[in-house]
Amino acid sequence: MLFLHKHPMINQNIKIAVDAIVFGYHNGIVYVLAVQQKFGKLANHWVLPGGFIRDDEPLIQGVERELQEETGVTVSYLEQLKTFGDDVARDERFRVISVAYFALVNPKNFVLKADTDAKNAKWFAIKDVPKLGYEHNEMVQLAHARLKNKLTYQPIGFDLLDQEFLFSDLENLYCSILEQDIDRRNFRKKILSFGILEETGKVVKKGSSGRPGELFSFDKEKYDQLLKDNFQFEIKFA
Amino acid sequence: MLFLHKHPMINQNIKIAVDAIVFGYHNGIVYVLAVQQKFGKLANHWVLPGGFIRDDEPLIQGVERELQEETGVTVSYLEQLKTFGDDVARDERFRVISVAYFALVNPKNFVLKADTDAKNAKWFAIKDVPKLGYEHNEMVQLAHARLKNKLTYQPIGFDLLDQEFLFSDLENLYCSILEQDIDRRNFRKKILSFGILEETGKVVKKGSSGRPGELFSFDKEKYDQLLKDNFQFEIKFA
DNA sequence: TTATATTTGTGTAAATAATACGCAAATATA
DNA sequence: TATATTTGCGTATTATTTACACAAATATAA
């Protein structure tokens, strides 16, 4: 921090922004939330939701505010991903450094409400994400890698599912996000062995045929308790 | 990014800095590099090396520059850790947002050269890190957790050792950083099974007695090659 | 009504990996 | 020459992962 005091007048022309990579899941497909820019150099281009941080606003709060303003979406999981900002010439007026956040929404918040805020927002299947402005495609790629990776060592899959779900839902989520075949029986055994699922007792039939299945829910309290005893969530596959 | 275009005059009074948590290792003890602040409100206080980023400088380059200026230390591993900046009142003139970097030095660069740059720099044993300015203790804690964790799934331990090392060196490094007992024989078997070590053929005796041991070195090329075939480095202990 | 397709729930044997050890070889020192 | 110390290697036991089969509950078609 010597620089500060050697040169009391800091002449730094950098603005700081936050951007969010928000993932949703529906029917075996992972979606990313993007917004269409209205004005400026990138008008009509798709970009990630985000914007400049306010002076008195914590970073994470800034992300939530921008998400609300631009898309109306409320997320169920939010964590810092990485700070980008080496594209020195991104904006002609000043350099922009952007703190990217990784977020998940559950199905309840997946449908975009047709209010004014969400007019320019859209879910893109991860395979069909268009070329985005700034370094946003790079951010999506990194976030996607984080999603795949984190799914195997942290129970974040539940944030993409309904509060109550069938085992087949959970299994399909893992299969499609990890792009792998999973043995249904071993998967069930493994997850159940953790003891972090609650049986709701409810039984429901999903498709048009087949035996009805039991609904489960994620027992977060139990999970947090287990964490204290050095419990390690982990799903691996051959 | 709508905010930008709704309000073309962005009135943001935030400065962006970088800070480094640099770890060194010597004789079973983990050290952190700190510098003593000369001027300003925190004069004489210890802080992490770092400083304000320049307008045209990539973040990582800024870290390397500050490290060089303030400590003369060259790191062998450097990666972004997390961006801090929710302490809105850290500086009375402007808010500071700091991108923290996680770094490792090998023993060759562990000794601080007594040139002007390094006068105010010092290695603190991780257990004896004093109260640092700003959010720097929080940064150290997070970085320490990352070090422990990463050691188990990425071969970063070699960055803290000499280029050529005995198996007992590697084992002691793991024991002391993870604060765990490790079975010497199983550890050796496991590491060797990865096929990422090169036998130098050299034999050397470490202490004053005992059978001389063989020197090994980390074969980075082999490791990078294995990564392409979905190889996963992983060390776990009961 | 009966047969068929579909989905769920449970169990077990085989293969693989992790753990817990014992002992000989090579050196310094007493 | 005996003892302490450190290295190098091997094997039995235990735990975990993987592969795989069949019955139960439902909808639909014959």
Coordinates of C-alpha atoms (C1' of nucleotides) in Angstrom, one line a residue:
Chain A
M1 CA 0.0 0.0 0.0
L2 CA 3.0 2.3 -0.3
F3 CA 1.9 3.7 -3.6
L4 CA -1.0 5.4 -1.9
H5 CA 1.2 7.3 0.4
K6 CA 4.0 8.1 -2.0
H7 CA 1.4 9.5 -4.4
P8 CA -1.4 10.9 -2.3
M9 CA -3.3 11.9 -5.5
I10 CA -4.3 8.7 -7.0
N11 CA -5.2 9.2 -10.6
Q12 CA -7.0 6.1 -11.3
N13 CA -9.7 6.1 -14.0
I14 CA -11.4 2.8 -13.4
K15 CA -15.0 1.9 -12.7
I16 CA -16.2 -1.2 -11.0
A17 CA -19.1 -3.3 -12.0
V18 CA -20.7 -6.5 -11.1
D19 CA -22.1 -9.2 -13.4
A20 CA -24.1 -12.3 -12.7
I21 CA -24.1 -15.7 -14.4
V22 CA -27.4 -17.1 -13.4
F23 CA -28.2 -20.7 -14.1
G24 CA -31.6 -22.2 -14.3
Y25 CA -32.6 -25.8 -15.0
H26 CA -35.6 -27.3 -16.7
N27 CA -36.2 -30.7 -18.2
G28 CA -32.6 -31.7 -18.5
I29 CA -31.4 -28.4 -19.9
V30 CA -29.3 -25.8 -18.2
Y31 CA -30.1 -22.2 -19.0
V32 CA -28.2 -18.9 -18.6
L33 CA -29.9 -15.6 -18.0
A34 CA -29.0 -12.7 -20.4
V35 CA -30.3 -9.2 -21.1
Q36 CA -30.5 -7.2 -24.2
Q37 CA -28.7 -3.9 -24.1
K38 CA -30.9 -1.0 -25.1
F39 CA -28.5 1.8 -25.6
G40 CA -24.8 2.5 -26.2
K41 CA -22.2 0.9 -28.4
L42 CA -23.6 -2.6 -27.7
A43 CA -27.3 -1.7 -28.2
N44 CA -29.3 -4.9 -29.1
H45 CA -26.4 -7.1 -28.1
W46 CA -26.9 -9.7 -25.4
V47 CA -24.9 -9.3 -22.2
L48 CA -25.1 -10.7 -18.7
P49 CA -27.2 -8.9 -16.2
G50 CA -25.1 -6.5 -14.1
G51 CA -24.0 -2.9 -13.8
F52 CA -21.9 -0.4 -11.9
I53 CA -21.7 -0.7 -8.2
R54 CA -22.8 2.1 -6.0
D55 CA -20.3 3.8 -3.6
D56 CA -22.0 2.6 -0.4
E57 CA -23.3 -0.8 -1.5
P58 CA -21.7 -4.2 -0.8
L59 CA -20.8 -6.0 -3.9
I60 CA -23.2 -8.9 -3.4
Q61 CA -26.0 -6.4 -2.7
G62 CA -25.2 -4.7 -6.0
V63 CA -25.6 -7.9 -7.9
E64 CA -29.0 -8.6 -6.3
R65 CA -30.1 -5.1 -7.1
E66 CA -29.0 -5.2 -10.7
L67 CA -30.7 -8.6 -11.1
Q68 CA -33.9 -7.3 -9.7
E69 CA -33.8 -4.1 -11.9
E70 CA -32.9 -5.8 -15.1
T71 CA -34.6 -9.2 -14.9
G72 CA -36.9 -9.3 -11.8
V73 CA -35.2 -12.6 -11.0
T74 CA -34.5 -13.6 -7.4
V75 CA -31.7 -16.2 -7.0
S76 CA -31.5 -19.0 -4.5
Y77 CA -27.7 -19.3 -4.5
L78 CA -25.1 -16.6 -5.0
E79 CA -21.4 -16.5 -4.7
Q80 CA -18.5 -14.6 -6.0
L81 CA -16.8 -16.2 -9.1
K82 CA -13.9 -14.1 -10.3
T83 CA -13.0 -10.6 -11.0
F84 CA -12.4 -9.7 -14.7
G85 CA -10.9 -6.5 -16.0
D86 CA -7.8 -7.0 -18.1
D87 CA -9.6 -5.8 -21.2
V88 CA -8.2 -2.3 -20.7
A89 CA -9.9 -0.8 -23.7
R90 CA -13.4 -2.3 -23.1
D91 CA -14.9 1.2 -22.7
E92 CA -13.3 4.3 -24.3
R93 CA -14.2 6.5 -21.3
F94 CA -12.6 4.4 -18.6
R95 CA -11.4 0.9 -17.8
V96 CA -14.1 -1.3 -16.3
I97 CA -13.3 -4.0 -13.8
S98 CA -16.1 -6.4 -13.2
V99 CA -16.7 -8.8 -10.3
A100 CA -18.6 -11.8 -11.7
Y101 CA -21.0 -13.7 -9.5
F102 CA -22.2 -17.3 -9.9
A103 CA -25.9 -17.8 -9.2
L104 CA -28.7 -20.4 -9.3
V105 CA -32.4 -20.1 -9.4
N106 CA -35.0 -22.6 -8.5
P107 CA -37.9 -23.5 -10.9
K108 CA -40.3 -21.2 -9.0
N109 CA -38.2 -18.2 -10.1
F110 CA -37.3 -19.6 -13.5
V111 CA -40.3 -18.2 -15.4
L112 CA -39.6 -14.5 -16.2
K113 CA -42.5 -12.4 -15.2
A114 CA -43.7 -10.2 -18.0
D115 CA -43.3 -6.9 -16.1
T116 CA -41.3 -3.9 -17.4
D117 CA -38.1 -5.0 -15.8
A118 CA -37.9 -8.4 -17.5
K119 CA -38.9 -7.3 -21.0
N120 CA -35.3 -7.5 -22.2
A121 CA -34.3 -10.6 -20.2
K122 CA -34.2 -14.1 -21.7
W123 CA -33.0 -17.6 -20.8
F124 CA -30.6 -19.2 -23.2
A125 CA -29.9 -22.9 -23.2
I126 CA -26.2 -23.2 -22.2
K127 CA -25.6 -24.8 -25.6
D128 CA -27.2 -21.8 -27.4
V129 CA -25.7 -18.9 -25.6
P130 CA -25.0 -16.3 -28.3
K131 CA -21.9 -14.1 -28.6
L132 CA -22.2 -11.8 -25.6
G133 CA -20.6 -8.3 -25.1
Y134 CA -17.5 -7.7 -23.1
E135 CA -15.8 -10.8 -21.6
H136 CA -19.1 -12.3 -20.8
N137 CA -18.8 -15.5 -22.8
E138 CA -15.6 -16.2 -20.9
M139 CA -17.5 -15.6 -17.7
V140 CA -20.2 -18.0 -18.7
Q141 CA -17.7 -20.7 -19.5
L142 CA -15.9 -20.3 -16.2
A143 CA -19.2 -20.3 -14.3
H144 CA -20.4 -23.4 -16.2
A145 CA -17.2 -25.2 -15.2
R146 CA -17.8 -24.2 -11.6
L147 CA -21.3 -25.5 -11.8
K148 CA -20.2 -28.9 -13.1
N149 CA -17.4 -29.1 -10.5
K150 CA -19.3 -27.8 -7.5
L151 CA -22.2 -30.2 -8.1
T152 CA -19.8 -33.0 -7.2
Y153 CA -18.7 -31.7 -3.9
Q154 CA -21.4 -29.4 -2.6
P155 CA -25.2 -30.0 -2.5
I156 CA -26.0 -27.1 -4.8
G157 CA -28.2 -29.2 -7.1
F158 CA -31.1 -28.8 -4.8
D159 CA -31.1 -25.0 -5.5
L160 CA -32.0 -25.8 -9.1
L161 CA -34.9 -28.2 -8.2
D162 CA -38.3 -27.7 -6.6
Q163 CA -38.4 -27.8 -2.9
E164 CA -39.9 -31.3 -3.2
F165 CA -38.6 -33.6 -5.9
L166 CA -38.4 -37.2 -7.0
F167 CA -35.2 -39.1 -7.0
S168 CA -35.4 -39.3 -10.7
D169 CA -35.4 -35.5 -10.9
L170 CA -32.2 -35.3 -8.9
E171 CA -30.6 -38.0 -11.0
N172 CA -31.6 -36.4 -14.3
L173 CA -30.1 -33.1 -13.0
Y174 CA -26.8 -34.7 -12.3
C175 CA -26.8 -36.7 -15.6
S176 CA -27.5 -33.6 -17.7
I177 CA -25.3 -31.1 -16.0
L178 CA -22.3 -33.5 -15.8
E179 CA -23.1 -35.0 -19.2
Q180 CA -22.5 -38.5 -17.9
D181 CA -24.5 -41.7 -17.5
I182 CA -25.1 -42.5 -13.9
D183 CA -26.2 -45.8 -12.4
R184 CA -29.6 -45.0 -10.9
R185 CA -29.3 -47.5 -8.1
N186 CA -25.8 -46.6 -7.0
F187 CA -26.6 -42.9 -7.2
R188 CA -29.6 -43.3 -4.9
K189 CA -27.7 -45.4 -2.5
K190 CA -24.9 -42.8 -2.3
I191 CA -27.1 -39.8 -1.8
L192 CA -29.3 -41.6 0.7
S193 CA -26.2 -42.6 2.7
F194 CA -25.4 -39.0 3.3
G195 CA -28.6 -38.6 5.3
I196 CA -29.3 -35.1 4.1
L197 CA -32.6 -35.9 2.4
E198 CA -36.0 -35.8 4.2
E199 CA -38.8 -38.1 3.2
T200 CA -41.9 -36.1 2.8
G201 CA -44.1 -39.2 2.8
K202 CA -45.9 -37.9 -0.3
V203 CA -46.1 -40.1 -3.3
V204 CA -46.6 -38.8 -6.8
K205 CA -46.6 -40.1 -10.3
K206 CA -44.5 -38.1 -12.8
G207 CA -45.1 -39.1 -16.4
S208 CA -48.1 -40.8 -17.8
S209 CA -47.1 -44.2 -16.7
G210 CA -44.9 -46.0 -14.2
R211 CA -44.8 -46.6 -10.5
P212 CA -45.3 -43.4 -8.5
G213 CA -42.3 -42.2 -6.6
E214 CA -41.7 -40.7 -3.3
L215 CA -41.1 -37.0 -2.9
F216 CA -37.9 -35.9 -1.0
S217 CA -36.6 -32.6 0.1
F218 CA -33.1 -31.4 1.0
D219 CA -32.6 -31.1 4.8
K220 CA -30.3 -28.1 5.0
E221 CA -30.2 -28.1 8.8
K222 CA -29.1 -31.7 8.9
Y223 CA -26.4 -30.9 6.3
D224 CA -25.1 -27.9 8.2
Q225 CA -25.0 -30.1 11.3
L226 CA -23.0 -32.8 9.5
L227 CA -20.6 -30.2 8.2
K228 CA -19.5 -29.5 11.8
D229 CA -18.5 -33.1 12.1
N230 CA -16.3 -32.9 9.1
F231 CA -18.8 -34.4 6.7
Q232 CA -17.9 -34.3 3.1
F233 CA -20.5 -34.3 0.4
E234 CA -19.1 -36.0 -2.7
I235 CA -20.5 -37.6 -5.8
K236 CA -18.1 -39.3 -8.2
F237 CA -18.6 -41.4 -11.3
A238 CA -16.6 -43.8 -13.4
Chain B
M1 CA -25.5 -2.7 -17.8
L2 CA -28.5 -0.5 -18.2
F3 CA -27.4 1.8 -15.5
L4 CA -24.5 3.0 -17.5
H5 CA -26.7 4.2 -20.3
K6 CA -29.5 5.6 -18.2
H7 CA -27.0 7.6 -16.4
P8 CA -24.1 8.4 -18.7
M9 CA -22.3 10.3 -15.9
I10 CA -21.2 7.7 -13.6
N11 CA -20.4 9.2 -10.3
Q12 CA -18.4 6.4 -8.7
N13 CA -15.8 7.2 -6.1
I14 CA -14.1 3.8 -5.7
K15 CA -10.4 2.9 -6.2
I16 CA -9.2 -0.5 -7.0
A17 CA -6.3 -2.2 -5.4
V18 CA -4.6 -5.6 -5.4
D19 CA -3.2 -7.4 -2.4
A20 CA -1.2 -10.6 -2.2
I21 CA -1.2 -13.4 0.4
V22 CA 2.2 -15.0 -0.2
F23 CA 3.0 -18.3 1.5
G24 CA 6.4 -19.6 2.1
Y25 CA 7.4 -22.9 3.8
H26 CA 10.5 -23.8 5.8
N27 CA 11.2 -26.6 8.2
G28 CA 7.6 -27.6 8.8
I29 CA 6.3 -24.0 9.3
V30 CA 4.1 -22.0 6.9
Y31 CA 4.9 -18.3 6.6
V32 CA 3.1 -15.3 5.3
L33 CA 4.7 -12.2 3.9
A34 CA 3.7 -8.8 5.3
V35 CA 5.0 -5.3 5.0
Q36 CA 5.1 -2.4 7.4
Q37 CA 3.3 0.7 6.3
K38 CA 5.5 3.8 6.5
F39 CA 3.0 6.6 6.2
G40 CA -0.7 7.4 6.6
K41 CA -3.3 6.4 9.1
L42 CA -1.8 2.9 9.4
A43 CA 1.8 3.9 9.7
N44 CA 3.9 1.2 11.4
H45 CA 1.1 -1.2 11.1
W46 CA 1.6 -4.5 9.2
V47 CA -0.4 -5.1 6.1
L48 CA -0.2 -7.4 3.1
P49 CA 1.9 -6.3 0.2
G50 CA -0.2 -4.7 -2.5
G51 CA -1.4 -1.4 -3.8
F52 CA -3.5 0.5 -6.3
I53 CA -3.7 -0.8 -9.8
R54 CA -2.7 1.3 -12.7
D55 CA -5.1 2.1 -15.5
D56 CA -3.4 0.2 -18.2
E57 CA -2.1 -2.8 -16.2
P58 CA -3.6 -6.3 -15.9
L59 CA -4.5 -7.2 -12.4
I60 CA -2.1 -10.0 -12.0
Q61 CA 0.7 -7.8 -13.4
G62 CA -0.1 -5.2 -10.8
V63 CA 0.3 -7.8 -8.0
E64 CA 3.7 -8.8 -9.4
R65 CA 4.8 -5.2 -9.6
E66 CA 3.7 -4.3 -6.1
L67 CA 5.3 -7.5 -4.7
Q68 CA 8.5 -6.6 -6.5
E69 CA 8.4 -2.9 -5.3
E70 CA 7.6 -3.6 -1.7
T71 CA 9.3 -6.9 -1.0
G72 CA 11.5 -7.9 -3.9
V73 CA 9.9 -11.3 -3.8
T74 CA 9.2 -13.3 -7.0
V75 CA 6.5 -15.9 -6.6
S76 CA 6.3 -19.3 -8.2
Y77 CA 2.5 -19.6 -8.1
L78 CA -0.1 -16.9 -8.3
E79 CA -3.9 -17.0 -8.7
Q80 CA -6.8 -14.8 -7.9
L81 CA -8.4 -15.5 -4.5
K82 CA -11.3 -13.2 -3.9
T83 CA -12.3 -9.6 -4.2
F84 CA -12.9 -7.7 -1.0
G85 CA -14.5 -4.3 -0.6
D86 CA -17.5 -4.2 1.5
D87 CA -15.8 -2.1 4.2
V88 CA -17.2 1.0 2.7
A89 CA -15.5 3.3 5.2
R90 CA -12.0 1.8 5.0
D91 CA -10.6 5.1 3.6
E92 CA -12.1 8.5 4.3
R93 CA -11.3 9.7 0.8
F94 CA -12.9 6.9 -1.3
R95 CA -14.0 3.4 -1.0
V96 CA -11.3 0.8 -1.8
I97 CA -12.1 -2.5 -3.5
S98 CA -9.2 -5.0 -3.4
V99 CA -8.6 -8.0 -5.4
A100 CA -6.7 -10.5 -3.3
Y101 CA -4.2 -12.9 -4.8
F102 CA -3.0 -16.2 -3.5
A103 CA 0.7 -16.8 -4.0
L104 CA 3.5 -19.3 -3.2
V105 CA 7.2 -18.9 -3.1
N106 CA 9.8 -21.6 -3.3
P107 CA 12.7 -21.8 -0.8
K108 CA 15.1 -20.1 -3.3
N109 CA 13.0 -16.9 -3.0
F110 CA 12.1 -17.3 0.6
V111 CA 15.0 -15.4 2.0
L112 CA 14.3 -11.6 1.8
K113 CA 17.2 -9.8 0.2
A114 CA 18.4 -6.9 2.2
D115 CA 18.0 -4.3 -0.5
T116 CA 15.9 -1.1 -0.1
D117 CA 12.7 -2.7 -1.3
A118 CA 12.6 -5.4 1.3
K119 CA 13.5 -3.3 4.3
N120 CA 9.9 -3.2 5.5
A121 CA 9.0 -6.8 4.5
K122 CA 8.9 -9.7 6.9
W123 CA 7.8 -13.3 7.0
F124 CA 5.4 -14.2 9.8
A125 CA 4.8 -17.8 10.9
I126 CA 1.1 -18.3 10.1
K127 CA 0.4 -18.9 13.8
D128 CA 2.0 -15.6 14.7
V129 CA 0.5 -13.3 12.1
P130 CA -0.2 -10.0 13.9
K131 CA -3.3 -7.9 13.6
L132 CA -3.1 -6.5 10.1
G133 CA -4.7 -3.4 8.6
Y134 CA -7.9 -3.3 6.5
E135 CA -9.5 -6.7 6.0
H136 CA -6.1 -8.4 5.6
N137 CA -6.5 -10.9 8.4
E138 CA -9.6 -12.1 6.8
M139 CA -7.7 -12.5 3.5
V140 CA -5.0 -14.5 5.2
Q141 CA -7.5 -16.8 6.8
L142 CA -9.3 -17.4 3.5
A143 CA -6.0 -17.9 1.7
H144 CA -4.8 -20.4 4.4
A145 CA -8.0 -22.4 3.9
R146 CA -7.4 -22.4 0.2
L147 CA -3.8 -23.6 0.7
K148 CA -4.9 -26.5 2.9
N149 CA -7.7 -27.4 0.6
K150 CA -5.8 -27.0 -2.7
L151 CA -2.9 -29.1 -1.5
T152 CA -5.2 -32.1 -1.6
Y153 CA -6.4 -31.8 -5.1
Q154 CA -3.7 -29.9 -7.0
P155 CA 0.1 -30.5 -6.9
I156 CA 0.9 -27.0 -5.5
G157 CA 3.1 -28.4 -2.7
F158 CA 6.0 -28.6 -5.1
D159 CA 5.9 -24.8 -5.5
L160 CA 6.9 -24.6 -1.8
L161 CA 9.8 -27.0 -2.1
D162 CA 13.2 -27.0 -3.7
Q163 CA 13.2 -28.2 -7.3
E164 CA 14.8 -31.4 -6.0
F165 CA 13.5 -32.9 -2.8
L166 CA 13.4 -36.0 -0.6
F167 CA 10.2 -37.9 -0.1
S168 CA 10.4 -37.0 3.5
D169 CA 10.4 -33.3 2.6
L170 CA 7.2 -33.7 0.7
E171 CA 5.7 -35.8 3.4
N172 CA 6.6 -33.2 6.1
L173 CA 5.1 -30.4 4.0
Y174 CA 1.8 -32.3 3.8
C175 CA 1.8 -33.2 7.4
S176 CA 2.5 -29.7 8.7
I177 CA 0.2 -27.8 6.3
L178 CA -2.7 -30.2 6.8
E179 CA -1.9 -30.6 10.5
Q180 CA -2.4 -34.3 10.2
D181 CA -0.5 -37.5 10.7
I182 CA 0.2 -39.3 7.5
D183 CA 1.4 -42.9 7.0
R184 CA 4.7 -42.5 5.3
R185 CA 4.4 -45.7 3.3
N186 CA 0.9 -45.1 2.0
F187 CA 1.7 -41.5 1.2
R188 CA 4.7 -42.6 -0.9
K189 CA 2.8 -45.3 -2.7
K190 CA 0.0 -42.9 -3.5
I191 CA 2.2 -40.1 -4.8
L192 CA 4.3 -42.4 -6.8
S193 CA 1.2 -44.1 -8.4
F194 CA 0.4 -40.7 -10.0
G195 CA 3.6 -41.0 -12.1
I196 CA 4.2 -37.2 -11.8
L197 CA 7.6 -37.5 -10.1
E198 CA 10.9 -37.8 -11.8
E199 CA 13.7 -39.7 -10.2
T200 CA 16.9 -37.7 -10.4
G201 CA 19.1 -40.6 -9.5
K202 CA 20.9 -38.5 -7.0
V203 CA 21.1 -39.8 -3.5
V204 CA 21.6 -37.5 -0.5
K205 CA 21.6 -37.7 3.3
K206 CA 19.5 -35.2 5.1
G207 CA 20.1 -35.1 8.8
S208 CA 23.1 -36.4 10.7
S209 CA 22.1 -40.0 10.5
G210 CA 19.9 -42.5 8.7
R211 CA 19.9 -44.0 5.3
P212 CA 20.4 -41.5 2.4
G213 CA 17.3 -40.8 0.4
E214 CA 16.7 -40.3 -3.3
L215 CA 16.0 -36.9 -4.7
F216 CA 12.9 -36.4 -6.8
S217 CA 11.5 -33.6 -8.8
F218 CA 8.0 -32.7 -10.0
D219 CA 7.5 -33.5 -13.7
K220 CA 5.2 -30.7 -14.7
E221 CA 5.1 -31.8 -18.4
K222 CA 4.0 -35.3 -17.4
Y223 CA 1.4 -33.8 -15.1
D224 CA 0.0 -31.5 -17.8
Q225 CA -0.1 -34.4 -20.2
L226 CA -2.0 -36.6 -17.7
L227 CA -4.5 -33.7 -17.1
K228 CA -5.6 -34.1 -20.7
D229 CA -6.6 -37.7 -20.0
N230 CA -8.8 -36.6 -17.2
F231 CA -6.2 -37.4 -14.5
Q232 CA -7.2 -36.2 -11.1
F233 CA -4.5 -35.5 -8.5
E234 CA -5.9 -36.2 -5.0
I235 CA -4.5 -36.9 -1.6
K236 CA -6.8 -37.9 1.2
F237 CA -6.2 -39.1 4.7
A238 CA -8.2 -40.8 7.4
Chain C
dT1 C1' -59.5 -58.9 -18.3
dT2 C1' -54.9 -59.5 -19.5
dA3 C1' -50.5 -58.5 -21.4
dT4 C1' -47.1 -54.9 -22.1
dA5 C1' -44.4 -50.9 -21.4
dT6 C1' -42.7 -47.8 -18.0
dT7 C1' -40.9 -46.1 -13.8
dT8 C1' -39.7 -46.9 -8.9
dG9 C1' -37.5 -49.4 -5.0
dT10 C1' -34.1 -52.7 -3.1
dG11 C1' -30.2 -56.1 -2.9
dT12 C1' -25.8 -58.6 -3.7
dA13 C1' -21.4 -60.1 -5.8
dA14 C1' -17.1 -58.5 -7.8
dA15 C1' -13.6 -55.2 -8.4
dT16 C1' -11.0 -51.5 -6.7
dA17 C1' -9.0 -48.4 -3.4
dA18 C1' -7.7 -47.1 1.3
dT19 C1' -5.7 -48.4 5.6
dA20 C1' -2.8 -50.6 8.9
dC21 C1' 1.0 -52.6 9.6
dG22 C1' 6.2 -55.2 9.5
dC23 C1' 10.8 -55.6 8.2
dA24 C1' 15.2 -55.1 5.8
dA25 C1' 18.8 -51.7 4.0
dA26 C1' 21.9 -47.8 4.6
dT27 C1' 23.9 -44.5 7.2
dA28 C1' 26.0 -42.0 11.9
dT29 C1' 27.1 -42.4 16.5
dA30 C1' 28.1 -44.5 20.9
Chain D
dT1 C1' 30.3 -53.9 17.0
dA2 C1' 25.8 -52.6 18.8
dT3 C1' 22.2 -48.9 18.6
dA4 C1' 19.5 -45.3 16.8
dT5 C1' 17.7 -43.2 12.7
dT6 C1' 16.0 -42.7 8.3
dT7 C1' 14.7 -44.8 3.8
dG8 C1' 12.6 -48.2 0.8
dC9 C1' 9.3 -51.8 -0.2
dG10 C1' 5.5 -55.3 0.5
dT11 C1' 1.2 -57.6 2.1
dA12 C1' -3.2 -58.5 4.7
dT13 C1' -7.4 -56.4 6.1
dT14 C1' -11.1 -53.3 5.5
dA15 C1' -13.9 -50.0 3.2
dT16 C1' -15.7 -48.2 -1.0
dT17 C1' -17.1 -48.3 -5.7
dT18 C1' -19.0 -50.5 -9.5
dA19 C1' -21.8 -53.7 -12.1
dC20 C1' -25.8 -55.8 -12.5
dA21 C1' -31.0 -58.3 -11.7
dC22 C1' -35.5 -58.5 -10.3
dA23 C1' -39.9 -57.3 -8.0
dA24 C1' -43.6 -53.7 -7.3
dA25 C1' -46.8 -50.1 -8.9
dT26 C1' -48.9 -47.7 -12.3
dA27 C1' -50.9 -46.6 -17.5
dT28 C1' -52.1 -48.2 -21.8
dA29 C1' -53.1 -51.3 -25.5
dA30 C1' -54.9 -55.7 -26.9

